[in-house]
Amino acid sequence: MTAYQIQAANCEDIPALIKLLDTLFTIEQDFTPNHAAQHKGLDLLLQQTDTAYIAVARHADGTAIGMASAQLVVSTAEGAFSAWIEDVVVDANYRQHGIGSALLTDVLNWAAIKGATRAQLLADMDNTPALDFYQRIGWKMTRLVAHRCGLVKQTEA
């Protein structure tokens, strides 16, 4: 069993978290690694202490070996906050030790404390290990399909 600890991420973790995102974004077909963008995104998340949280799994030697993030959005269906879970990734050398489950438990606990009544996440439909993992730990597939579009920053009139 790998000794690890789950903690809130901080700015000093950003380089290690970018490495973990490299692993994730090479699996997911909709994303590609872009260190500048990932650095900016992680920094933005870490600044949003009331509405966002990044959990990091640290090996006993302090190395970041996994991460997960959560962001609050308002759900009109729930009439409450809902948590968007993203960036769930564990270094390949440390999988199958309960780290992914522990990371999810941590971000879900944070979301519940913040008043969220539901959580959702997206997973690449070809990432069978991730899909099996989520099903095994009790997540349910929905009938919703994700869509996305890019936005161009508008100037104020």
PDB file of C-alpha atoms in Angstrom:
ATOM      1  CA  MET A   1       0.000   0.000   0.000  1.00  0.00           C
ATOM      2  CA  THR A   2       1.319   3.427  -0.956  1.00  0.00           C
ATOM      3  CA  ALA A   3       1.484   5.918   1.912  1.00  0.00           C
ATOM      4  CA  TYR A   4      -0.151   9.175   0.867  1.00  0.00           C
ATOM      5  CA  GLN A   5      -1.984  12.162   2.272  1.00  0.00           C
ATOM      6  CA  ILE A   6      -4.759  14.283   0.737  1.00  0.00           C
ATOM      7  CA  GLN A   7      -4.385  18.045   1.205  1.00  0.00           C
ATOM      8  CA  ALA A   8      -5.575  21.297  -0.308  1.00  0.00           C
ATOM      9  CA  ALA A   9      -3.308  22.333  -3.159  1.00  0.00           C
ATOM     10  CA  ASN A  10      -1.382  25.593  -3.052  1.00  0.00           C
ATOM     11  CA  CYS A  11       0.467  27.761  -5.586  1.00  0.00           C
ATOM     12  CA  GLU A  12       3.711  25.869  -5.041  1.00  0.00           C
ATOM     13  CA  ASP A  13       1.963  22.719  -6.320  1.00  0.00           C
ATOM     14  CA  ILE A  14       1.185  24.188  -9.752  1.00  0.00           C
ATOM     15  CA  PRO A  15       4.208  22.698 -11.626  1.00  0.00           C
ATOM     16  CA  ALA A  16       3.450  19.206 -10.271  1.00  0.00           C
ATOM     17  CA  LEU A  17      -0.258  19.584 -11.016  1.00  0.00           C
ATOM     18  CA  ILE A  18       0.563  20.574 -14.593  1.00  0.00           C
ATOM     19  CA  LYS A  19       2.501  17.302 -14.951  1.00  0.00           C
ATOM     20  CA  LEU A  20      -0.542  15.393 -13.719  1.00  0.00           C
ATOM     21  CA  LEU A  21      -2.752  17.294 -16.170  1.00  0.00           C
ATOM     22  CA  ASP A  22      -0.357  16.280 -18.961  1.00  0.00           C
ATOM     23  CA  THR A  23      -1.207  12.672 -18.127  1.00  0.00           C
ATOM     24  CA  LEU A  24      -4.929  13.384 -18.126  1.00  0.00           C
ATOM     25  CA  PHE A  25      -4.988  15.521 -21.253  1.00  0.00           C
ATOM     26  CA  THR A  26      -3.111  12.909 -23.272  1.00  0.00           C
ATOM     27  CA  ILE A  27      -5.918  10.443 -22.430  1.00  0.00           C
ATOM     28  CA  GLU A  28      -8.848  12.775 -23.105  1.00  0.00           C
ATOM     29  CA  GLN A  29      -9.482  13.381 -26.793  1.00  0.00           C
ATOM     30  CA  ASP A  30     -11.074  16.815 -26.294  1.00  0.00           C
ATOM     31  CA  PHE A  31      -8.033  18.384 -24.623  1.00  0.00           C
ATOM     32  CA  THR A  32      -4.310  18.727 -25.224  1.00  0.00           C
ATOM     33  CA  PRO A  33      -1.599  19.766 -22.801  1.00  0.00           C
ATOM     34  CA  ASN A  34      -0.883  23.499 -22.822  1.00  0.00           C
ATOM     35  CA  HIS A  35       1.288  24.397 -19.855  1.00  0.00           C
ATOM     36  CA  ALA A  36       0.632  28.136 -20.017  1.00  0.00           C
ATOM     37  CA  ALA A  37      -3.143  27.604 -20.091  1.00  0.00           C
ATOM     38  CA  GLN A  38      -3.035  24.957 -17.356  1.00  0.00           C
ATOM     39  CA  HIS A  39      -0.890  27.237 -15.162  1.00  0.00           C
ATOM     40  CA  LYS A  40      -3.343  30.095 -15.624  1.00  0.00           C
ATOM     41  CA  GLY A  41      -6.347  27.835 -14.932  1.00  0.00           C
ATOM     42  CA  LEU A  42      -4.833  26.328 -11.799  1.00  0.00           C
ATOM     43  CA  ASP A  43      -3.879  29.767 -10.531  1.00  0.00           C
ATOM     44  CA  LEU A  44      -7.447  31.004 -11.127  1.00  0.00           C
ATOM     45  CA  LEU A  45      -8.895  28.015  -9.270  1.00  0.00           C
ATOM     46  CA  LEU A  46      -6.585  28.530  -6.319  1.00  0.00           C
ATOM     47  CA  GLN A  47      -7.686  32.182  -6.083  1.00  0.00           C
ATOM     48  CA  GLN A  48     -11.400  31.226  -5.913  1.00  0.00           C
ATOM     49  CA  THR A  49     -11.292  29.909  -2.342  1.00  0.00           C
ATOM     50  CA  ASP A  50     -15.052  30.267  -1.789  1.00  0.00           C
ATOM     51  CA  THR A  51     -16.148  28.549  -5.005  1.00  0.00           C
ATOM     52  CA  ALA A  52     -13.305  26.249  -6.066  1.00  0.00           C
ATOM     53  CA  TYR A  53     -11.023  23.695  -4.466  1.00  0.00           C
ATOM     54  CA  ILE A  54      -8.139  21.535  -5.653  1.00  0.00           C
ATOM     55  CA  ALA A  55      -7.213  18.436  -3.672  1.00  0.00           C
ATOM     56  CA  VAL A  56      -3.746  16.970  -4.106  1.00  0.00           C
ATOM     57  CA  ALA A  57      -2.585  13.507  -3.094  1.00  0.00           C
ATOM     58  CA  ARG A  58       0.977  13.551  -1.776  1.00  0.00           C
ATOM     59  CA  HIS A  59       3.254  10.569  -1.509  1.00  0.00           C
ATOM     60  CA  ALA A  60       4.996  10.195   1.858  1.00  0.00           C
ATOM     61  CA  ASP A  61       7.996  12.002   0.333  1.00  0.00           C
ATOM     62  CA  GLY A  62       5.812  15.032  -0.528  1.00  0.00           C
ATOM     63  CA  THR A  63       5.573  14.377  -4.270  1.00  0.00           C
ATOM     64  CA  ALA A  64       2.182  15.169  -5.826  1.00  0.00           C
ATOM     65  CA  ILE A  65       0.818  11.873  -7.185  1.00  0.00           C
ATOM     66  CA  GLY A  66      -2.827  12.765  -7.829  1.00  0.00           C
ATOM     67  CA  MET A  67      -5.324  15.585  -7.973  1.00  0.00           C
ATOM     68  CA  ALA A  68      -9.004  16.457  -8.322  1.00  0.00           C
ATOM     69  CA  SER A  69     -10.788  19.782  -8.507  1.00  0.00           C
ATOM     70  CA  ALA A  70     -14.297  20.979  -7.689  1.00  0.00           C
ATOM     71  CA  GLN A  71     -16.122  24.174  -8.586  1.00  0.00           C
ATOM     72  CA  LEU A  72     -19.503  25.336  -7.403  1.00  0.00           C
ATOM     73  CA  VAL A  73     -22.259  26.329  -9.819  1.00  0.00           C
ATOM     74  CA  VAL A  74     -25.899  27.109  -9.077  1.00  0.00           C
ATOM     75  CA  SER A  75     -28.286  24.347 -10.110  1.00  0.00           C
ATOM     76  CA  THR A  76     -31.817  25.511 -10.865  1.00  0.00           C
ATOM     77  CA  ALA A  77     -32.880  21.844 -10.815  1.00  0.00           C
ATOM     78  CA  GLU A  78     -31.596  21.498  -7.254  1.00  0.00           C
ATOM     79  CA  GLY A  79     -32.252  25.027  -6.062  1.00  0.00           C
ATOM     80  CA  ALA A  80     -28.804  24.834  -4.541  1.00  0.00           C
ATOM     81  CA  PHE A  81     -25.157  24.628  -5.430  1.00  0.00           C
ATOM     82  CA  SER A  82     -23.916  21.760  -7.540  1.00  0.00           C
ATOM     83  CA  ALA A  83     -20.268  20.776  -7.800  1.00  0.00           C
ATOM     84  CA  TRP A  84     -18.456  20.324 -11.111  1.00  0.00           C
ATOM     85  CA  ILE A  85     -15.702  17.789 -10.539  1.00  0.00           C
ATOM     86  CA  GLU A  86     -12.766  17.952 -12.936  1.00  0.00           C
ATOM     87  CA  ASP A  87      -9.128  16.993 -13.327  1.00  0.00           C
ATOM     88  CA  VAL A  88      -9.371  13.671 -11.507  1.00  0.00           C
ATOM     89  CA  VAL A  89      -6.030  12.008 -12.203  1.00  0.00           C
ATOM     90  CA  VAL A  90      -3.600   9.766 -10.378  1.00  0.00           C
ATOM     91  CA  ASP A  91      -0.046   9.121 -11.554  1.00  0.00           C
ATOM     92  CA  ALA A  92       0.002   5.736 -13.345  1.00  0.00           C
ATOM     93  CA  ASN A  93       2.581   4.395 -10.868  1.00  0.00           C
ATOM     94  CA  TYR A  94       0.185   4.911  -7.952  1.00  0.00           C
ATOM     95  CA  ARG A  95      -3.156   3.723  -9.284  1.00  0.00           C
ATOM     96  CA  GLN A  96      -5.152   0.911  -7.665  1.00  0.00           C
ATOM     97  CA  HIS A  97      -4.321   2.118  -4.131  1.00  0.00           C
ATOM     98  CA  GLY A  98      -7.531   4.031  -3.338  1.00  0.00           C
ATOM     99  CA  ILE A  99      -6.034   7.428  -4.133  1.00  0.00           C
ATOM    100  CA  GLY A 100      -8.651   8.361  -6.753  1.00  0.00           C
ATOM    101  CA  SER A 101     -11.455   7.460  -4.353  1.00  0.00           C
ATOM    102  CA  ALA A 102      -9.815   9.442  -1.554  1.00  0.00           C
ATOM    103  CA  LEU A 103      -9.418  12.489  -3.803  1.00  0.00           C
ATOM    104  CA  LEU A 104     -13.074  12.327  -4.835  1.00  0.00           C
ATOM    105  CA  THR A 105     -14.191  11.911  -1.236  1.00  0.00           C
ATOM    106  CA  ASP A 106     -12.185  14.984  -0.281  1.00  0.00           C
ATOM    107  CA  VAL A 107     -13.579  17.259  -3.022  1.00  0.00           C
ATOM    108  CA  LEU A 108     -17.122  15.956  -2.432  1.00  0.00           C
ATOM    109  CA  ASN A 109     -16.826  16.670   1.288  1.00  0.00           C
ATOM    110  CA  TRP A 110     -15.636  20.209   0.477  1.00  0.00           C
ATOM    111  CA  ALA A 111     -18.608  20.678  -1.875  1.00  0.00           C
ATOM    112  CA  ALA A 112     -21.105  19.378   0.681  1.00  0.00           C
ATOM    113  CA  ILE A 113     -19.721  21.730   3.345  1.00  0.00           C
ATOM    114  CA  LYS A 114     -20.195  24.578   0.840  1.00  0.00           C
ATOM    115  CA  GLY A 115     -23.867  23.592   0.382  1.00  0.00           C
ATOM    116  CA  ALA A 116     -23.742  21.547  -2.821  1.00  0.00           C
ATOM    117  CA  THR A 117     -26.456  18.910  -3.086  1.00  0.00           C
ATOM    118  CA  ARG A 118     -25.226  17.204  -6.263  1.00  0.00           C
ATOM    119  CA  ALA A 119     -21.954  16.635  -8.084  1.00  0.00           C
ATOM    120  CA  GLN A 120     -21.272  15.823 -11.682  1.00  0.00           C
ATOM    121  CA  LEU A 121     -18.244  15.147 -13.803  1.00  0.00           C
ATOM    122  CA  LEU A 122     -17.330  14.425 -17.388  1.00  0.00           C
ATOM    123  CA  ALA A 123     -15.196  11.522 -18.554  1.00  0.00           C
ATOM    124  CA  ASP A 124     -13.899  10.725 -22.014  1.00  0.00           C
ATOM    125  CA  MET A 125     -16.184   8.063 -23.473  1.00  0.00           C
ATOM    126  CA  ASP A 126     -13.137   6.058 -24.647  1.00  0.00           C
ATOM    127  CA  ASN A 127     -11.442   6.122 -21.235  1.00  0.00           C
ATOM    128  CA  THR A 128     -12.757   2.742 -20.131  1.00  0.00           C
ATOM    129  CA  PRO A 129     -10.646   2.558 -16.940  1.00  0.00           C
ATOM    130  CA  ALA A 130     -12.079   5.893 -15.748  1.00  0.00           C
ATOM    131  CA  LEU A 131     -15.644   4.959 -16.694  1.00  0.00           C
ATOM    132  CA  ASP A 132     -15.295   1.633 -14.871  1.00  0.00           C
ATOM    133  CA  PHE A 133     -13.798   3.400 -11.838  1.00  0.00           C
ATOM    134  CA  TYR A 134     -16.666   5.887 -11.561  1.00  0.00           C
ATOM    135  CA  GLN A 135     -19.260   3.141 -11.930  1.00  0.00           C
ATOM    136  CA  ARG A 136     -17.482   0.952  -9.373  1.00  0.00           C
ATOM    137  CA  ILE A 137     -17.549   3.718  -6.738  1.00  0.00           C
ATOM    138  CA  GLY A 138     -21.230   4.471  -7.268  1.00  0.00           C
ATOM    139  CA  TRP A 139     -21.422   7.285  -9.827  1.00  0.00           C
ATOM    140  CA  LYS A 140     -24.358   6.961 -12.233  1.00  0.00           C
ATOM    141  CA  MET A 141     -24.374   7.827 -15.917  1.00  0.00           C
ATOM    142  CA  THR A 142     -27.001  10.341 -16.930  1.00  0.00           C
ATOM    143  CA  ARG A 143     -28.904  10.794 -20.161  1.00  0.00           C
ATOM    144  CA  LEU A 144     -27.243  14.161 -20.708  1.00  0.00           C
ATOM    145  CA  VAL A 145     -24.668  14.688 -23.441  1.00  0.00           C
ATOM    146  CA  ALA A 146     -21.970  17.335 -23.125  1.00  0.00           C
ATOM    147  CA  HIS A 147     -21.660  20.050 -25.760  1.00  0.00           C
ATOM    148  CA  ARG A 148     -19.163  22.875 -25.900  1.00  0.00           C
ATOM    149  CA  CYS A 149     -18.272  25.953 -27.903  1.00  0.00           C
ATOM    150  CA  GLY A 150     -15.412  28.377 -27.771  1.00  0.00           C
ATOM    151  CA  LEU A 151     -15.999  31.987 -26.802  1.00  0.00           C
ATOM    152  CA  VAL A 152     -14.208  35.090 -27.956  1.00  0.00           C
ATOM    153  CA  LYS A 153     -13.613  37.741 -25.330  1.00  0.00           C
ATOM    154  CA  GLN A 154     -15.897  40.691 -25.945  1.00  0.00           C
ATOM    155  CA  THR A 155     -15.051  44.261 -25.130  1.00  0.00           C
ATOM    156  CA  GLU A 156     -17.470  46.264 -23.024  1.00  0.00           C
ATOM    157  CA  ALA A 157     -19.590  48.804 -24.875  1.00  0.00           C
TER     158      ALA A 157
END
